[in-house]
Tab-separated table of C-alpha atoms in Angstrom:
chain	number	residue	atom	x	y	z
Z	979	UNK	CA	24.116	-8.976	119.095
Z	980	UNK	CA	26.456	-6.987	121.235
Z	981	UNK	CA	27.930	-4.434	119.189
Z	982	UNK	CA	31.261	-4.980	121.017
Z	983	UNK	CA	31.148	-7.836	118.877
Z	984	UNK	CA	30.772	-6.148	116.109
Z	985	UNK	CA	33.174	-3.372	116.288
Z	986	UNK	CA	35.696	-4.278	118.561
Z	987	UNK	CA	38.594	-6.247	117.938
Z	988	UNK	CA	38.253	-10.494	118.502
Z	989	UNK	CA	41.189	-10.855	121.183
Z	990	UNK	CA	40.604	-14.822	121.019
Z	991	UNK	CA	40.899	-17.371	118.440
Z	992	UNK	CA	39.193	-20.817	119.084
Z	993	UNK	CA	40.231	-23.482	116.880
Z	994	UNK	CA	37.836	-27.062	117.375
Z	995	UNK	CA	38.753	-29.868	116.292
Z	996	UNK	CA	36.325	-31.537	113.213
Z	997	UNK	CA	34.048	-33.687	114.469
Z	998	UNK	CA	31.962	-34.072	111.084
Z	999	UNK	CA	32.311	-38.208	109.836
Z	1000	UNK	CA	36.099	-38.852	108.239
Z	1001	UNK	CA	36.751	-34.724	108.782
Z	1002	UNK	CA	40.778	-34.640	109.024
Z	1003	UNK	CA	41.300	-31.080	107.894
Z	1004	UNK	CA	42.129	-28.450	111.146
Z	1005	UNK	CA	41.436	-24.292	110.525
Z	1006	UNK	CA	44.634	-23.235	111.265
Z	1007	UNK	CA	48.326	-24.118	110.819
Z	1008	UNK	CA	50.904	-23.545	113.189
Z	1009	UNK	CA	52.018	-20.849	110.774
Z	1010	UNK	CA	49.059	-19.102	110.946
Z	1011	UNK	CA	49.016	-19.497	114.566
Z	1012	UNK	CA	52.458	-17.492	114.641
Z	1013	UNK	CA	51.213	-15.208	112.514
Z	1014	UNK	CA	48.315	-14.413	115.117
Z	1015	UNK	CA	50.136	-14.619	118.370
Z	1016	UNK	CA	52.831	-12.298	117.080
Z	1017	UNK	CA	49.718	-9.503	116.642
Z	1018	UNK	CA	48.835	-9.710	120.115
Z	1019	UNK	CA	46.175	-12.308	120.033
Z	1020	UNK	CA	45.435	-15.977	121.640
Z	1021	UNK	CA	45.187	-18.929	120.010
Z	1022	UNK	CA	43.113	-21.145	121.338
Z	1023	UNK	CA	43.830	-25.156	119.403
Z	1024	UNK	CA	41.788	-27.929	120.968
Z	1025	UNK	CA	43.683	-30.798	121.700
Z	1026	UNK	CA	44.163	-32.912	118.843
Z	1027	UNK	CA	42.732	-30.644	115.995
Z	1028	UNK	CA	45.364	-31.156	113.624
Z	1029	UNK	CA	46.114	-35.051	114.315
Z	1030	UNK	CA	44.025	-35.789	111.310
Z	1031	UNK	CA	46.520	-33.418	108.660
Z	1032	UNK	CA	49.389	-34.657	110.355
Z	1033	UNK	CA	49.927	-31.474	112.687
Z	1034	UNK	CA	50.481	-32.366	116.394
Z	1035	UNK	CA	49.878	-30.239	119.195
Z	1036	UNK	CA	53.452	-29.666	119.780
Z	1037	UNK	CA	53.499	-27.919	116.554
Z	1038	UNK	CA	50.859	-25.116	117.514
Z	1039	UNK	CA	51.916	-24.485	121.004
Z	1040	UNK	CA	55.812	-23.718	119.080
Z	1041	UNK	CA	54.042	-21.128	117.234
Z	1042	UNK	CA	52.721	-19.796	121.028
Z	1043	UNK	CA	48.827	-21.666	120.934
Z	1044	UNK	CA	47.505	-22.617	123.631
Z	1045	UNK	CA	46.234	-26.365	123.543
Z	1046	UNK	CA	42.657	-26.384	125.091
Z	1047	UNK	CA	40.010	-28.439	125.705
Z	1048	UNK	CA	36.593	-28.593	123.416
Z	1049	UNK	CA	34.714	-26.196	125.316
Z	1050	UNK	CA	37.539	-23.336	125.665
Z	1051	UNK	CA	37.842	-23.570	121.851
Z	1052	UNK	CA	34.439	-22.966	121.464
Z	1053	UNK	CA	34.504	-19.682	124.161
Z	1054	UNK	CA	36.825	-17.281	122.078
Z	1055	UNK	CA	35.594	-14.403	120.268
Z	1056	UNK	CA	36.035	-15.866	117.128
Z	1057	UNK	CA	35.982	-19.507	116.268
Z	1058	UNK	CA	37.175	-20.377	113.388
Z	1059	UNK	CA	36.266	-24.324	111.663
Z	1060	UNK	CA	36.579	-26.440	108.178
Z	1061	UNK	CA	32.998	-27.374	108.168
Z	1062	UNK	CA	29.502	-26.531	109.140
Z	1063	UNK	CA	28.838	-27.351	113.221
Z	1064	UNK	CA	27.626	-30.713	114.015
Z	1065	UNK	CA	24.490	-31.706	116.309
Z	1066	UNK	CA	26.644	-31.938	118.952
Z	1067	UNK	CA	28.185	-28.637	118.632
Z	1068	UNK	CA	24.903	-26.656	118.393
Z	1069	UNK	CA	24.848	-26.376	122.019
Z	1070	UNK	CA	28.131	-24.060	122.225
Z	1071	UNK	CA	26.871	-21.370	119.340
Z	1072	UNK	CA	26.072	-18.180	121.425
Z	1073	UNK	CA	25.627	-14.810	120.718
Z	1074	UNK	CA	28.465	-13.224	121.420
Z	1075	UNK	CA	30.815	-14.731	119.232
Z	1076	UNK	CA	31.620	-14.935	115.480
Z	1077	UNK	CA	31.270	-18.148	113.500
Z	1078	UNK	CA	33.731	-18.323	110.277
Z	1079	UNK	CA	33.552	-21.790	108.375
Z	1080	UNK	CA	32.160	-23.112	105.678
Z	1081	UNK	CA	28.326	-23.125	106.301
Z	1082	UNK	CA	26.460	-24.673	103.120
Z	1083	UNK	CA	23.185	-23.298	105.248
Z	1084	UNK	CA	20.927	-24.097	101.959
Z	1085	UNK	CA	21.784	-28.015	102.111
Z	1086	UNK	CA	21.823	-28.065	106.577
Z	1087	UNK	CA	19.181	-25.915	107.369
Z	1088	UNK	CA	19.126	-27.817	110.741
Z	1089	UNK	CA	22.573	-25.956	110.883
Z	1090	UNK	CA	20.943	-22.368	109.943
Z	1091	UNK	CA	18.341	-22.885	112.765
Z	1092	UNK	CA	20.933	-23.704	115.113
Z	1093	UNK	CA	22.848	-20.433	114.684
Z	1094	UNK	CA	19.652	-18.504	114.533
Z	1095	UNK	CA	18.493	-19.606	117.688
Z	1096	UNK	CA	21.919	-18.739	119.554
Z	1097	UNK	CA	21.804	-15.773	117.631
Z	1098	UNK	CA	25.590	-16.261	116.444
Z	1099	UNK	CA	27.025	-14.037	113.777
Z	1100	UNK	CA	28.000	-16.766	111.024
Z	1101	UNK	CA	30.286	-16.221	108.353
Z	1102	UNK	CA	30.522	-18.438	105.573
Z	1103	UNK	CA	33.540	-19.167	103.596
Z	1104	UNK	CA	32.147	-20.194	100.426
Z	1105	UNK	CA	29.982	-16.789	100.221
Z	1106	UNK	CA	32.662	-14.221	100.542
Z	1107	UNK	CA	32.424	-13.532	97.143
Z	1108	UNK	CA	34.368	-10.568	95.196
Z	1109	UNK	CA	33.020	-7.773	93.316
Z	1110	UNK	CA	33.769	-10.025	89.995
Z	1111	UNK	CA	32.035	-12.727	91.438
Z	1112	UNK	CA	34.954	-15.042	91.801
Z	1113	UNK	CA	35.130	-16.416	95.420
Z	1114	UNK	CA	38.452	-16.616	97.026
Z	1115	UNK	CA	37.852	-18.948	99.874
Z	1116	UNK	CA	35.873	-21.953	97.865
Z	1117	UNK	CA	38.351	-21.566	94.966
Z	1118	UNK	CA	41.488	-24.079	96.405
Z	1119	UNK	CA	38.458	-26.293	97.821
Z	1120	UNK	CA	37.072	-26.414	94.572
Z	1121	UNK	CA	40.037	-27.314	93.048
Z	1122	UNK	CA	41.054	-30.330	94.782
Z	1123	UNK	CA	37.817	-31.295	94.792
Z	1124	UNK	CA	37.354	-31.229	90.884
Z	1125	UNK	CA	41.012	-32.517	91.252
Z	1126	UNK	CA	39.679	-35.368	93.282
Z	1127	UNK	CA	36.804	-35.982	91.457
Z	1128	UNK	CA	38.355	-37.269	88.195
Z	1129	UNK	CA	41.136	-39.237	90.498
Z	1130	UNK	CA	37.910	-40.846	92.171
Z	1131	UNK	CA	35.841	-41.645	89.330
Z	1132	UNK	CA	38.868	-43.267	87.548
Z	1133	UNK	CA	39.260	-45.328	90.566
Z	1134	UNK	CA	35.735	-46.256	90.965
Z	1135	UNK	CA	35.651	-47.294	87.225
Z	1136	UNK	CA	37.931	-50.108	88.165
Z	1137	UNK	CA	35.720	-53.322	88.079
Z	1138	UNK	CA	36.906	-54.570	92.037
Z	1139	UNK	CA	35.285	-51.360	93.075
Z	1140	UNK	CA	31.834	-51.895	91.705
Z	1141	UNK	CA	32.556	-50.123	87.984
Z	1142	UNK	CA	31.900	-50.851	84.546
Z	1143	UNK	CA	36.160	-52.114	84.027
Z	1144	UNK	CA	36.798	-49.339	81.488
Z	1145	UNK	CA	40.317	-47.553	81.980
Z	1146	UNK	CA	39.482	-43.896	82.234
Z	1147	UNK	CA	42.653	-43.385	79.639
Z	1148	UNK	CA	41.526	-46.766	77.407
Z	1149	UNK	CA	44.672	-47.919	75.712
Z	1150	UNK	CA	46.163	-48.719	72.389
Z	1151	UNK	CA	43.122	-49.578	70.039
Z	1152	UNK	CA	40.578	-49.391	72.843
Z	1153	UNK	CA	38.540	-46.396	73.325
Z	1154	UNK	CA	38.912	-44.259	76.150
Z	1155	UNK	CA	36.144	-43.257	78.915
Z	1156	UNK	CA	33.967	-40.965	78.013
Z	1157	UNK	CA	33.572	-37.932	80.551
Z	1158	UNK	CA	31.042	-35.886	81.083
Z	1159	UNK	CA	31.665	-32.682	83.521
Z	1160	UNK	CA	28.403	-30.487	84.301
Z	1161	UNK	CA	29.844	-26.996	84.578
Z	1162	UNK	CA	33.034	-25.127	83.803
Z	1163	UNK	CA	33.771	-23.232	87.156
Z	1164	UNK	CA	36.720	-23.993	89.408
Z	1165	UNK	CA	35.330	-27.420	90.078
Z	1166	UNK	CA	34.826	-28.728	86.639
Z	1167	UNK	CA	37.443	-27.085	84.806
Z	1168	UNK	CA	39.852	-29.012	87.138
Z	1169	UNK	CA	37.885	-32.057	87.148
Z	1170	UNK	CA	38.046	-32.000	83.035
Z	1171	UNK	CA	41.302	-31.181	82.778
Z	1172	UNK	CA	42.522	-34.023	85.014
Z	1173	UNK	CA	40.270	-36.514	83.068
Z	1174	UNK	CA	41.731	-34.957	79.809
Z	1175	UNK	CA	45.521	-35.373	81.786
Z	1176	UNK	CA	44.654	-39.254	81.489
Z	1177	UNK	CA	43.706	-39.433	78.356
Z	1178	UNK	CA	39.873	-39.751	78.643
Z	1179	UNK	CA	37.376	-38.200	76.272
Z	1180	UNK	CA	35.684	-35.415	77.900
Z	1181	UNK	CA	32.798	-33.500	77.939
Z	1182	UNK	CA	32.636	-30.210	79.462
Z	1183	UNK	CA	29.518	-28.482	79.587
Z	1184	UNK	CA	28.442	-25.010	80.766
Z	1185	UNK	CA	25.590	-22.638	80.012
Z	1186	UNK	CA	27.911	-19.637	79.689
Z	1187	UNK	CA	29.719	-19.270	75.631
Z	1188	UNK	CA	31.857	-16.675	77.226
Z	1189	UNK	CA	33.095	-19.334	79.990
Z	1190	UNK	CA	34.024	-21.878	77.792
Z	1191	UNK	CA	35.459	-19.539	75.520
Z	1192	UNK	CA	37.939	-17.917	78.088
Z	1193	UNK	CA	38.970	-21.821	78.972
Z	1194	UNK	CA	39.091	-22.848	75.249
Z	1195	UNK	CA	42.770	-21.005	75.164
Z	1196	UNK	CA	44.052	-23.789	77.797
Z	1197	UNK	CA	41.772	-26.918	76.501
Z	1198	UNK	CA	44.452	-29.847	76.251
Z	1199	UNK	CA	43.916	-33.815	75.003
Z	1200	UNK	CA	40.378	-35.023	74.241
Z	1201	UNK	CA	38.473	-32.217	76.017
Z	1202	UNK	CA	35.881	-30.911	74.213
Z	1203	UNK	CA	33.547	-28.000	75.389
Z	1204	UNK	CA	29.834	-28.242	75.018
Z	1205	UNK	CA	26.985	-24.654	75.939
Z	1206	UNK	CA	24.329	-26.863	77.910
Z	1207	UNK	CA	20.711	-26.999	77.415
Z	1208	UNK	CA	18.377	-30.089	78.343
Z	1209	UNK	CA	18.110	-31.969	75.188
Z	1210	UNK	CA	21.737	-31.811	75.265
Z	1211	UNK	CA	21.979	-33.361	78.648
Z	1212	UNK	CA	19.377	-36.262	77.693
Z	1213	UNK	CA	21.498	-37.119	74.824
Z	1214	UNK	CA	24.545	-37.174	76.083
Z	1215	UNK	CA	24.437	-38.075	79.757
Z	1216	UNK	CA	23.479	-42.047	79.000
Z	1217	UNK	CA	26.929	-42.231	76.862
Z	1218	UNK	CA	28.862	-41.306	79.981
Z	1219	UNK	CA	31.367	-43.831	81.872
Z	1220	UNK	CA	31.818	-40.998	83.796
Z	1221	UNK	CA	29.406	-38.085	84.928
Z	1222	UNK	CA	31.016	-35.261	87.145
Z	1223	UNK	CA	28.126	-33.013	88.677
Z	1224	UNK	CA	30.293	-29.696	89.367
Z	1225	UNK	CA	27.615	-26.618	89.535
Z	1226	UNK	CA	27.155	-24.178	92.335
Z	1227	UNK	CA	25.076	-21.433	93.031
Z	1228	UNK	CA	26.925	-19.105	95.785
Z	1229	UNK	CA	24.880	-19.535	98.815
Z	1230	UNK	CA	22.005	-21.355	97.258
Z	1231	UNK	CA	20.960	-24.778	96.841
Z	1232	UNK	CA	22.758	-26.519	93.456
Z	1233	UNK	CA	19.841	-26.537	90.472
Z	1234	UNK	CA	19.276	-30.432	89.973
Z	1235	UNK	CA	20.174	-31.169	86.121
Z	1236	UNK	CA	20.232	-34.866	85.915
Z	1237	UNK	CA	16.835	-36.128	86.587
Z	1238	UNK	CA	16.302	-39.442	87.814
Z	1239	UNK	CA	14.743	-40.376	84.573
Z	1240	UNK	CA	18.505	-39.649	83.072
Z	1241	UNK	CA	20.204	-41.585	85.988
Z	1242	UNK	CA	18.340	-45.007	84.868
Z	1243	UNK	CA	19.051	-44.786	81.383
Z	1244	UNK	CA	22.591	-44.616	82.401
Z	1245	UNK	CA	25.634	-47.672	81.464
Z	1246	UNK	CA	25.232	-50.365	83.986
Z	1247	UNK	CA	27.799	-49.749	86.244
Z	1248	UNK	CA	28.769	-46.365	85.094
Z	1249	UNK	CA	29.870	-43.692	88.047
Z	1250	UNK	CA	28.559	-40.280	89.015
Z	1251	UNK	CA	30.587	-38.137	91.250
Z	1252	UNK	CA	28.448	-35.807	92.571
Z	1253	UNK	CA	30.853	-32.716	93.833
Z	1254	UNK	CA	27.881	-29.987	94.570
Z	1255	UNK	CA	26.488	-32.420	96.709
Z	1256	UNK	CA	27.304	-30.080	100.290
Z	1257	UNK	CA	24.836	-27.682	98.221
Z	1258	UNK	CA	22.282	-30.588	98.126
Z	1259	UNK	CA	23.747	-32.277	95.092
Z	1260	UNK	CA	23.214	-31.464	91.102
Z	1261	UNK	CA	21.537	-35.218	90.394
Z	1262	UNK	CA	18.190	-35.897	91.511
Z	1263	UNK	CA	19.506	-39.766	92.831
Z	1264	UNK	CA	22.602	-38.277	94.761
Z	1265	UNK	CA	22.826	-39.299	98.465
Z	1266	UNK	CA	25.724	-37.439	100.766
Z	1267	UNK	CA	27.878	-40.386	101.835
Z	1268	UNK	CA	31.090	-40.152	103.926
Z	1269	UNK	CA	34.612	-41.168	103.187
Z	1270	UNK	CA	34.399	-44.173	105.192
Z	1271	UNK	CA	30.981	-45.529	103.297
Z	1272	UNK	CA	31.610	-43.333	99.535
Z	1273	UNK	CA	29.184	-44.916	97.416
Z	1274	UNK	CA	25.727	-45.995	96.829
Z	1275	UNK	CA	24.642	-48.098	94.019
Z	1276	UNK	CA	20.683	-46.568	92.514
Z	1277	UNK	CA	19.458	-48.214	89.589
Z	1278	UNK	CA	22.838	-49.590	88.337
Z	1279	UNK	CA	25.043	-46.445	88.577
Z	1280	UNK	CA	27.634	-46.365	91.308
Z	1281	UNK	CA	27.071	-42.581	92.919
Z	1282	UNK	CA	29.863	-40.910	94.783
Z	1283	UNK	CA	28.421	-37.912	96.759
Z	1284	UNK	CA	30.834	-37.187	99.748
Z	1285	UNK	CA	30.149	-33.951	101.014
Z	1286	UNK	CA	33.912	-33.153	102.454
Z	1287	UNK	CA	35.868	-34.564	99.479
Z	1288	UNK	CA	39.210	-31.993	100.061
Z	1289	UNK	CA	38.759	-34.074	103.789
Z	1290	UNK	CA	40.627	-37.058	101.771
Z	1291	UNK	CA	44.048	-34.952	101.458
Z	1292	UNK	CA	43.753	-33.309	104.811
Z	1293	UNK	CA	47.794	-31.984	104.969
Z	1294	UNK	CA	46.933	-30.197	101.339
Z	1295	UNK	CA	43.468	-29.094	101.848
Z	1296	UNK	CA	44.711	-27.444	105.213
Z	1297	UNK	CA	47.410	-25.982	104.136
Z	1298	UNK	CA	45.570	-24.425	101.052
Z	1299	UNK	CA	42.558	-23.199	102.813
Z	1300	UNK	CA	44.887	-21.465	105.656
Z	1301	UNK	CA	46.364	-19.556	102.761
Z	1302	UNK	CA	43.262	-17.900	102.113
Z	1303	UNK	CA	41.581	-17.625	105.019
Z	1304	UNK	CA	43.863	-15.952	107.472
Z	1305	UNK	CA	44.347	-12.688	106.118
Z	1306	UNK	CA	41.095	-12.480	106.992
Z	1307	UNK	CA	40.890	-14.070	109.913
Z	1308	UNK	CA	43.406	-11.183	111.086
Z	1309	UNK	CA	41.448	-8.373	110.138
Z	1310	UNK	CA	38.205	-9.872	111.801
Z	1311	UNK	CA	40.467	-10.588	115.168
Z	1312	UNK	CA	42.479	-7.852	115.166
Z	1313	UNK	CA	40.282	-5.047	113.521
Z	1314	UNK	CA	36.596	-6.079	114.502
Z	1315	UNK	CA	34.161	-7.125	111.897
Z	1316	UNK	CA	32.651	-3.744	110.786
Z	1317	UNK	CA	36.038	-2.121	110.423
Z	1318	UNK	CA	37.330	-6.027	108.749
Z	1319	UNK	CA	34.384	-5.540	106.268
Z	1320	UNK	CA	35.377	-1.414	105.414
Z	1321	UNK	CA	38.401	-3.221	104.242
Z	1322	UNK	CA	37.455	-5.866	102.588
Z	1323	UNK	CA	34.162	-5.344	100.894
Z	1324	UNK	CA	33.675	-9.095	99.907
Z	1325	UNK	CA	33.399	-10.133	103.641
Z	1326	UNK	CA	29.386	-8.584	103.652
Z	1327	UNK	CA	28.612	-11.210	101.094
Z	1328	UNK	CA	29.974	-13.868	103.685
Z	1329	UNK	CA	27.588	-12.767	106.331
Z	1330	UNK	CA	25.162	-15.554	106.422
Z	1331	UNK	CA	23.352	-14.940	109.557
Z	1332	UNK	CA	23.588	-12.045	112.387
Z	1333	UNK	CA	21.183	-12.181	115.443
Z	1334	UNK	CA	18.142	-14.161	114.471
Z	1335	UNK	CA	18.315	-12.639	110.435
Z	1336	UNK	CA	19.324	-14.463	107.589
Z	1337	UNK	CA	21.649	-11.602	105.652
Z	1338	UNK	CA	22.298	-13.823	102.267
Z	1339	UNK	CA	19.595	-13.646	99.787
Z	1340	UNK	CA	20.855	-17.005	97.872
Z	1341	UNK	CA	20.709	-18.630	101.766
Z	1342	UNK	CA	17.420	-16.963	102.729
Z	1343	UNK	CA	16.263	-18.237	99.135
Z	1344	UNK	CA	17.170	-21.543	99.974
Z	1345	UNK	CA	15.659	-21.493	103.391
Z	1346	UNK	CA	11.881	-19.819	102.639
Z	1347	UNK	CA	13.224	-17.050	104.761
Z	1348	UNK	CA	12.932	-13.108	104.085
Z	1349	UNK	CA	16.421	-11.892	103.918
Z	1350	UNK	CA	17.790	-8.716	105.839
Z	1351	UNK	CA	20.384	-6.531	104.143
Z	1352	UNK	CA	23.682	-7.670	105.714
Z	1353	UNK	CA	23.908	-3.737	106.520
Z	1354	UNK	CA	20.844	-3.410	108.141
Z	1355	UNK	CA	21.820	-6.613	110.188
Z	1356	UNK	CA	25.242	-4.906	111.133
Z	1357	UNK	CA	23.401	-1.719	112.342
């Protein structure tokens, strides 16, 4: 790795557009684009990136973007994406250029290859992680997509869609679903509290006492929180209309807590939506399907296991994600990454691969590979 690359300011921005299936969200507003120009740096939009969140090109060349093709997106300094790179796009990772996205290395390790081979420096936004653990770039992710997931599941309870015909809120003299939400992060705690919103009995479980505690203060309807342990889960995961899978390990592969032994003793027809599935998925059954193609049906229980779920709101994922990410997408372009990372300390836990090292331990974990220290890698 150059150490130009490292320590010099990024004087290009390459935005691609998403070429992952049903991928509508684009990196970059035209906002954000201002924002950039007016510091002295160029914008480079591919044609089209923003079609699928309702932004035309017009839009980002206003803000003083240039509107390129594929290939000059992918030569700035700095390229900046939604998701992961596909198969296609391996071919245009290099060395001398950063990589900030959302990577999910530990469920595409065909994607952590890639970028070790090139030797590109790849950032990933769900790692950047601050010094009390909360991470600031997954968070408005994970809460449309716990948002989503109880919107989805009520949905996909309907009978015409392959579910059990149970109204997620029940009605007068008819019980309500019953909802079951595996972990109390960002994810979860939105997902139950959506559920609750409609009137559904819910379930939320977590091993932490002190998480559910400092939620217990905002707890509203019929949600009920529940510390986890395994006998727990085989008792209470057959009763569910609804499961929600909604753990995460930052950087890591997603611990599988619903075995498949708990998936077939499931309700016929019953629905699992399976959010930590672009982490590999927190039941043992869960396939990654696509927006287009959501659901498979295993032994009797619909599973929902899209891997871009924010993808389905593309205007308010983008807008949300931009609103978080380009601060630092500044102080990488305009300040260089080692001087980016001086100030902001929670950008070294983003570094997921420099050179041909792996510099997460929860990624290297994930992958069998011996982790460097992301300092050593930046030396």
């Amino acid at each position: 790795m150059p150490s130009s690359i490292l320590s010099a300011p990024m004087a290009s921005i390459g935005v691609p557009k998403e070429i992952k299936a049903d991928e509508l969200r684009v990196a970059l507003t035209p906002d954000g684009a201002k924002e950039l120009v007016t510091q002295g740096l160029e914008v480079r939009v591919q044609a089209g990136a923003g079609d699928g969140a309702g932004i035309r090109d017009e839009a980002f060349a206003n803000a003083g973007a240039k509107i390129v093709t594929r290939d000059e997106a992918w030569a700035a300094h700095l390229v900046v994406k939604v998701k992961e790179p596909q198969q296609e796009e391996f071919e245009l990772l290099r060395k001398d250029m950063v990589l900030f996205t959302y990577l999910h290395l530990a469920a595409y390790p065909k994607v952590s290859e890639a970028l070790i081979t090139a030797g590109t420096t790849g950032i990933g936004y769900e790692t950047v992680q601050m010094e009390n653990g909360s991470l600031p770039l997954l968070a408005p992710m994970s809460e449309i997509a716990g948002r989503l997931a109880a919107q989805v599941g009520a949905h996909l309870l309907e009978r015409p869609h392959g579910g059990s015909g149970v109204l997620i809120g029940g009605c007068t003299g008819v019980r309500p679903a019953r909802v079951i939400v595996l972990g109390a992060g960002t994810v979860g705690w939105n997902a139950a509290r959506l559920a609750a919103a409609m009137d559904a009995e819910v379930m939320l479980l977590d091993r932490s006492p002190e998480r559910l505690r400092n939620l217990e203060a905002d707890r509203r309807g019929r949600l009920m929180s529940v510390v986890s342990n395994r006998a727990l889960l085989e008792r209470l995961i057959p009763t569910a209309d609804l499961l929600i899978g909604a753990v995460l390990t930052p950087g890591g592969r997603s611990p599988t807590l619903v075995s498949e032994q708990m998936v077939k003793q499931m309700k016929p027809n019953s629905v699992i939506v399976d959010v930590a599935i672009d982490q590999g998925g927190c039941v043992a059954t869960s396939i990654e399907t696509t927006h287009t193609n959501p659901t498979v049906n295993i032994h009797g229980v619909q599973h929902y296991a899209v891997g871009n779920m924010p993808g389905a709101v593309p205007f308010t994922s983008t807008e949300a994600l931009v609103s978080v990410t380009l601060p630092y997408i500044l102080g990488m372009a305009g300040r260089g990454l080692e001087e980016a990372i001086t100030e902001r300390p929670e950008l070294l836990s983003g570094l997921n691969t420099i050179g041909s090292s792996v510099c997460h331990p929860g990624v290297a974990k994930a992958l069998g590979i011996t982790p460097r220290h992301p300092m050593a890698c930046l030396r």
